XYZ file of C-alpha atoms in Angstrom:
265
model
C 100.109 155.061 131.201
C 96.984 157.569 131.983
C 94.128 157.920 129.575
C 91.626 160.278 130.102
C 89.472 160.557 127.156
C 86.318 163.465 127.263
C 85.419 163.469 131.366
C 83.051 166.148 131.786
C 82.195 167.517 135.638
C 79.578 169.713 136.377
C 78.957 170.718 140.838
C 75.406 171.747 141.683
C 73.116 170.364 139.586
C 70.193 172.414 138.780
C 70.798 175.255 141.492
C 71.587 178.632 141.433
C 75.591 178.052 142.702
C 75.369 175.421 138.880
C 79.007 175.367 137.803
C 80.876 173.136 135.431
C 84.270 172.247 135.577
C 85.571 170.167 133.806
C 84.380 170.028 129.638
C 84.708 167.581 128.149
C 88.992 167.610 128.953
C 90.521 164.769 127.111
C 94.407 163.742 127.973
C 97.329 161.372 127.467
C 100.205 161.211 129.728
C 103.316 158.121 128.400
C 105.259 156.106 132.037
C 108.282 158.685 132.744
C 105.722 161.761 132.424
C 106.470 164.583 134.398
C 104.082 166.750 133.344
C 103.566 170.467 135.655
C 100.066 172.640 134.951
C 99.146 175.666 135.260
C 95.868 177.737 135.294
C 94.557 181.117 137.217
C 92.037 179.919 139.862
C 88.855 178.629 139.203
C 90.571 176.991 136.116
C 89.766 173.078 136.439
C 93.134 171.872 137.375
C 92.092 170.898 141.381
C 89.244 168.774 139.686
C 90.631 167.573 137.092
C 93.157 166.186 140.429
C 89.428 164.705 142.248
C 88.410 163.820 139.695
C 91.638 161.096 138.672
C 92.277 160.589 142.393
C 88.223 159.616 142.253
C 86.898 162.160 144.747
C 83.728 162.306 143.230
C 82.454 160.240 139.691
C 83.323 162.476 136.830
C 79.555 163.634 134.848
C 81.182 161.915 131.299
C 83.902 160.371 129.743
C 86.839 158.018 131.504
C 89.841 157.926 133.006
C 92.051 154.610 132.753
C 95.422 153.782 134.222
C 98.024 151.558 132.792
C 94.954 150.991 130.641
C 92.585 150.038 133.311
C 89.044 151.548 133.594
C 88.830 153.159 136.722
C 86.143 155.285 136.583
C 84.658 153.947 138.805
C 87.007 152.736 140.965
C 87.141 153.974 144.420
C 89.114 156.619 146.072
C 90.205 154.750 149.100
C 91.097 151.582 146.513
C 93.554 154.504 143.801
C 94.867 155.221 146.337
C 97.250 152.664 146.683
C 98.565 153.133 143.910
C 98.217 156.907 143.226
C 100.052 158.861 145.726
C 99.558 162.667 146.064
C 100.625 165.283 147.966
C 98.011 168.653 148.605
C 99.158 172.168 149.184
C 98.129 172.163 152.912
C 101.863 170.150 155.609
C 98.768 169.159 157.960
C 97.083 167.424 155.056
C 99.004 163.736 154.358
C 100.063 163.143 158.228
C 98.453 161.650 161.485
C 99.556 164.269 163.836
C 99.006 162.045 167.124
C 100.777 158.830 165.581
C 104.229 158.842 165.317
C 106.974 158.723 162.181
C 107.648 155.450 162.362
C 103.472 155.428 162.714
C 102.650 157.244 159.914
C 105.351 154.977 157.788
C 104.298 151.698 157.904
C 100.354 152.607 157.397
C 101.295 154.514 153.640
C 104.433 151.327 153.536
C 102.281 148.315 154.962
C 99.573 149.330 153.120
C 101.002 149.967 149.799
C 103.229 147.304 149.502
C 100.915 144.114 151.918
C 97.563 145.633 151.453
C 96.963 145.092 154.591
C 98.233 149.010 157.035
C 97.974 146.426 160.206
C 100.335 144.299 159.007
C 102.719 143.927 162.444
C 105.247 145.876 161.613
C 109.316 143.916 161.864
C 112.888 145.127 162.597
C 113.820 144.143 158.586
C 110.410 147.280 158.435
C 112.103 150.077 160.882
C 115.793 149.624 158.984
C 113.506 150.595 155.640
C 111.914 154.141 157.121
C 115.131 155.497 158.551
C 116.812 154.303 155.404
C 114.694 155.999 153.761
C 114.282 159.177 156.573
C 118.370 160.181 156.246
C 117.333 160.772 152.804
C 115.746 163.291 154.087
C 118.784 164.822 155.665
C 116.386 166.457 157.705
C 116.756 164.265 161.439
C 113.908 162.264 161.430
C 115.512 158.763 161.148
C 116.924 159.475 164.863
C 112.737 160.612 165.959
C 110.698 158.067 165.092
C 109.084 157.904 167.917
C 108.030 161.006 168.103
C 104.651 162.295 166.900
C 104.364 163.695 163.730
C 102.327 167.265 164.961
C 105.740 167.794 166.198
C 107.407 168.453 163.125
C 107.706 172.022 161.455
C 105.363 172.086 157.694
C 108.536 171.406 155.559
C 109.414 168.359 157.365
C 105.371 167.048 157.765
C 105.839 168.138 154.036
C 108.791 165.815 153.200
C 107.913 163.201 155.333
C 104.103 163.583 153.473
C 105.935 163.051 150.411
C 108.238 160.020 151.134
C 105.420 158.012 152.246
C 103.601 158.563 148.573
C 106.140 157.132 146.957
C 108.592 154.434 149.390
C 106.370 152.236 146.712
C 105.940 153.571 143.493
C 102.721 154.756 142.688
C 101.600 154.352 139.408
C 101.200 157.736 139.265
C 102.042 160.745 141.879
C 99.911 164.026 141.933
C 101.432 166.915 143.432
C 99.354 169.562 144.079
C 101.184 172.870 144.310
C 103.218 171.070 146.885
C 105.438 173.235 147.539
C 103.264 176.600 147.611
C 103.139 176.918 151.939
C 106.083 176.689 152.340
C 109.124 178.747 153.153
C 111.316 179.375 149.955
C 114.435 176.889 151.629
C 112.387 174.564 152.793
C 109.901 174.824 148.996
C 113.295 174.430 147.233
C 114.569 171.873 149.792
C 110.788 169.549 149.165
C 111.442 169.527 145.333
C 114.826 168.855 145.111
C 113.952 165.873 146.887
C 110.352 164.958 144.631
C 112.958 165.592 141.755
C 116.163 162.979 142.072
C 112.012 160.660 143.852
C 110.613 160.907 140.668
C 113.659 160.633 138.817
C 114.822 157.620 140.986
C 111.917 155.528 140.396
C 110.173 156.590 137.303
C 107.088 157.654 138.692
C 104.703 158.999 136.181
C 104.566 163.207 137.592
C 101.305 165.036 137.112
C 102.129 168.746 138.955
C 100.284 172.182 139.656
C 102.901 174.997 140.693
C 101.388 178.967 140.133
C 105.094 179.904 139.198
C 106.183 179.796 134.754
C 109.267 179.661 134.645
C 108.860 176.308 137.169
C 106.603 175.140 135.801
C 108.918 175.577 132.012
C 112.081 174.197 134.846
C 110.804 171.128 135.550
C 109.961 168.002 134.383
C 109.454 167.377 130.822
C 106.681 168.469 129.698
C 103.619 171.771 130.222
C 99.946 172.023 130.061
C 97.545 175.589 131.016
C 94.488 175.575 132.235
C 91.368 177.477 131.807
C 87.730 177.441 131.579
C 88.060 173.584 132.643
C 89.549 172.466 129.803
C 93.360 172.677 128.177
C 94.264 175.177 126.350
C 98.124 174.577 125.867
C 100.391 171.602 125.753
C 103.945 172.048 125.008
C 106.551 169.412 125.282
C 110.279 169.350 123.333
C 111.729 172.414 121.167
C 108.885 173.915 121.409
C 108.322 174.311 125.261
C 112.196 174.098 125.427
C 112.499 177.554 123.694
C 110.018 178.456 125.341
C 109.817 181.753 127.586
C 107.431 182.240 130.706
C 106.206 185.614 128.391
C 105.377 183.679 125.626
C 103.851 181.155 127.993
C 101.531 184.359 128.020
C 100.935 185.000 124.639
C 100.199 181.049 124.300
C 97.822 182.086 126.965
C 95.725 185.215 124.775
C 95.752 183.399 121.912
C 94.129 180.163 122.816
C 91.730 181.827 125.196
C 91.203 185.454 123.764
C 91.783 186.636 126.670
C 95.186 187.854 128.756
C 96.548 186.486 131.443
C 95.124 187.925 134.806
C 96.302 186.239 137.830
C 98.519 188.375 140.065
C 100.076 185.037 141.773
C 101.792 183.632 138.601
C 102.753 187.146 136.614
C 104.127 188.116 139.843
C 105.839 184.506 140.173
C 108.048 184.692 137.182
């Protein structure tokens, strides 16, 4: 489904700030995989997501989605089939546009290829029904600007916008990290429900190691621009956070020292 073949990326080549962010990284995902990704700052997680989404072109290697080579496909074209949520809940919506207008842009573009198509009564019925499942009362606020919503409401809306027409691949970049615990739990539950209902292939970055082992069907750990651990099945089912830390040490030759990850066990 997703095939990443030996990709590498270096930023600021030839300068004092030259940084090798990803090195010879390969990864395969089957359709319906829900893969959690963990790693310290600078491990390459965001670079991997940006490479998949098309935020830049890789220096080496290829990226294929459902058998189609998208290595040099432009970011806005990839966004028709790749949904993405960021840690910042403000990034996925236009604050001065209404809830209905935000939904319409996402839905009409993904469903019909034209975000400026006319909104029909049937579309509005769909928006109302989809918002109702969030259980946040947003279905009765379609005409209100998104900027009036809380961070959790905006992130839930962004999740809906990214999945109303199920994407081929969903990238979740710590999408609950900036929310309060109660709201984060609700958005995460919505994520699990939507991904399972539509059988969406998903990559999710998290700093919480216990969460990484509990969600989905596979866990990757990254370090130094590569994947140092890839566990699934019975091995993953029996793994503890302590075991994960030990496997990191065995794979990298050093101790995990990221306070944010260690304090989120």
